[in-house]
């Protein structure tokens, strides 16, 4: 049985991406966490497709983009969580915490 996510209000976090574009560390509530597993991309419908989304053309599937990331991260004291985050802005990368799994 997988752990239930902890409900949280919308919250901003800082995320640093590596050369591959995936998260390497996160600061949440003034605490630094290092990613300790392989992040998984969370995908959603590509922004440029959203005006067409209500229509079904019956061929293939909708074009997808990375909408966020799920990863395990650990603080220096050993506290570990699984975080779901998504980019919240285009101009300057801002991140929003979606869920935490304990």
CSV table of C-alpha atoms in Angstrom, one decimal:
chain,number,residue,atom,x,y,z
A,1,UNK,CA,0.0,0.0,0.0
A,2,UNK,CA,1.5,3.3,-1.0
A,3,UNK,CA,1.6,6.2,1.5
A,4,UNK,CA,-1.1,8.8,1.2
A,5,UNK,CA,0.1,12.3,0.2
A,6,UNK,CA,0.1,14.9,3.0
A,7,UNK,CA,-2.4,17.7,2.0
A,8,UNK,CA,-0.8,21.1,1.8
A,9,UNK,CA,-1.8,24.6,0.9
A,10,UNK,CA,-0.1,26.1,-2.2
A,11,UNK,CA,3.5,26.8,-1.3
A,12,UNK,CA,6.5,28.1,-3.2
A,13,UNK,CA,9.8,26.2,-3.1
A,14,UNK,CA,13.2,26.7,-4.6
A,15,UNK,CA,14.4,24.0,-7.0
A,16,UNK,CA,17.8,23.7,-8.6
A,17,UNK,CA,18.1,21.7,-11.8
A,18,UNK,CA,21.1,19.8,-13.0
A,19,UNK,CA,22.6,19.9,-16.5
A,20,UNK,CA,20.1,17.2,-17.6
A,21,UNK,CA,17.2,19.5,-16.6
A,22,UNK,CA,16.0,17.3,-13.7
A,23,UNK,CA,16.0,18.5,-10.0
A,24,UNK,CA,19.1,18.1,-7.9
A,25,UNK,CA,18.1,20.0,-4.7
A,26,UNK,CA,15.2,21.8,-3.1
A,27,UNK,CA,14.7,24.3,-0.4
A,28,UNK,CA,11.4,23.9,1.5
A,29,UNK,CA,10.5,25.9,4.6
A,30,UNK,CA,14.1,27.2,4.9
A,31,UNK,CA,15.5,23.6,4.8
A,32,UNK,CA,17.8,22.2,2.1
A,33,UNK,CA,17.0,18.8,0.7
A,34,UNK,CA,19.2,16.9,-1.8
A,35,UNK,CA,17.6,14.6,-4.4
A,36,UNK,CA,18.4,11.1,-3.5
A,37,UNK,CA,16.8,9.1,-6.3
A,38,UNK,CA,16.1,9.4,-10.0
A,39,UNK,CA,13.4,12.1,-10.5
A,40,UNK,CA,10.3,11.1,-12.5
A,41,UNK,CA,8.8,13.6,-14.9
A,42,UNK,CA,5.1,14.4,-14.4
A,43,UNK,CA,3.6,15.1,-17.8
A,44,UNK,CA,0.6,17.1,-18.9
A,45,UNK,CA,-0.9,18.3,-22.1
A,46,UNK,CA,1.4,20.7,-24.0
A,47,UNK,CA,0.4,24.4,-23.5
A,48,UNK,CA,0.2,25.0,-27.2
A,49,UNK,CA,-2.4,22.2,-27.6
A,50,UNK,CA,-4.8,23.4,-24.8
A,51,UNK,CA,-7.0,25.5,-27.2
A,52,UNK,CA,-7.7,22.2,-29.1
A,53,UNK,CA,-8.0,19.9,-26.1
A,54,UNK,CA,-11.8,19.7,-26.1
A,55,UNK,CA,-11.7,18.2,-29.6
A,56,UNK,CA,-10.9,14.6,-30.2
A,57,UNK,CA,-9.3,13.8,-33.6
A,58,UNK,CA,-9.0,10.0,-32.9
A,59,UNK,CA,-5.4,9.7,-34.0
A,60,UNK,CA,-2.6,9.0,-31.5
A,61,UNK,CA,-2.7,10.9,-28.2
A,62,UNK,CA,-2.4,14.5,-27.1
A,63,UNK,CA,1.1,16.1,-27.2
A,64,UNK,CA,2.7,16.2,-23.8
A,65,UNK,CA,5.2,18.3,-22.0
A,66,UNK,CA,6.9,17.9,-18.6
A,67,UNK,CA,4.5,19.5,-16.2
A,68,UNK,CA,6.5,18.9,-13.0
A,69,UNK,CA,8.7,16.4,-11.2
A,70,UNK,CA,8.4,13.7,-8.4
A,71,UNK,CA,11.5,12.9,-6.5
A,72,UNK,CA,12.8,11.7,-3.1
A,73,UNK,CA,14.9,14.2,-1.3
A,74,UNK,CA,16.8,14.1,2.0
A,75,UNK,CA,17.9,16.8,4.4
A,76,UNK,CA,21.3,16.8,6.2
A,77,UNK,CA,19.6,15.4,9.4
A,78,UNK,CA,18.2,12.4,7.4
A,79,UNK,CA,14.6,13.6,7.1
A,80,UNK,CA,13.3,12.2,3.8
A,81,UNK,CA,10.2,13.0,1.8
A,82,UNK,CA,8.9,12.4,-1.7
A,83,UNK,CA,8.0,15.8,-3.3
A,84,UNK,CA,5.8,16.7,-6.3
A,85,UNK,CA,6.7,20.1,-7.7
A,86,UNK,CA,5.8,22.1,-10.8
A,87,UNK,CA,7.2,25.2,-12.5
A,88,UNK,CA,4.9,28.1,-11.7
A,89,UNK,CA,6.3,30.8,-14.0
A,90,UNK,CA,7.9,31.1,-17.3
A,91,UNK,CA,10.1,34.3,-17.0
A,92,UNK,CA,12.0,33.4,-13.9
A,93,UNK,CA,11.7,29.8,-12.8
A,94,UNK,CA,9.4,29.6,-9.8
A,95,UNK,CA,8.3,26.4,-8.3
A,96,UNK,CA,5.2,25.3,-6.5
A,97,UNK,CA,5.0,22.4,-4.1
A,98,UNK,CA,2.0,20.1,-5.1
A,99,UNK,CA,2.3,17.2,-2.7
A,100,UNK,CA,4.5,15.6,-0.1
A,101,UNK,CA,4.6,11.8,0.5
A,102,UNK,CA,6.0,10.7,3.9
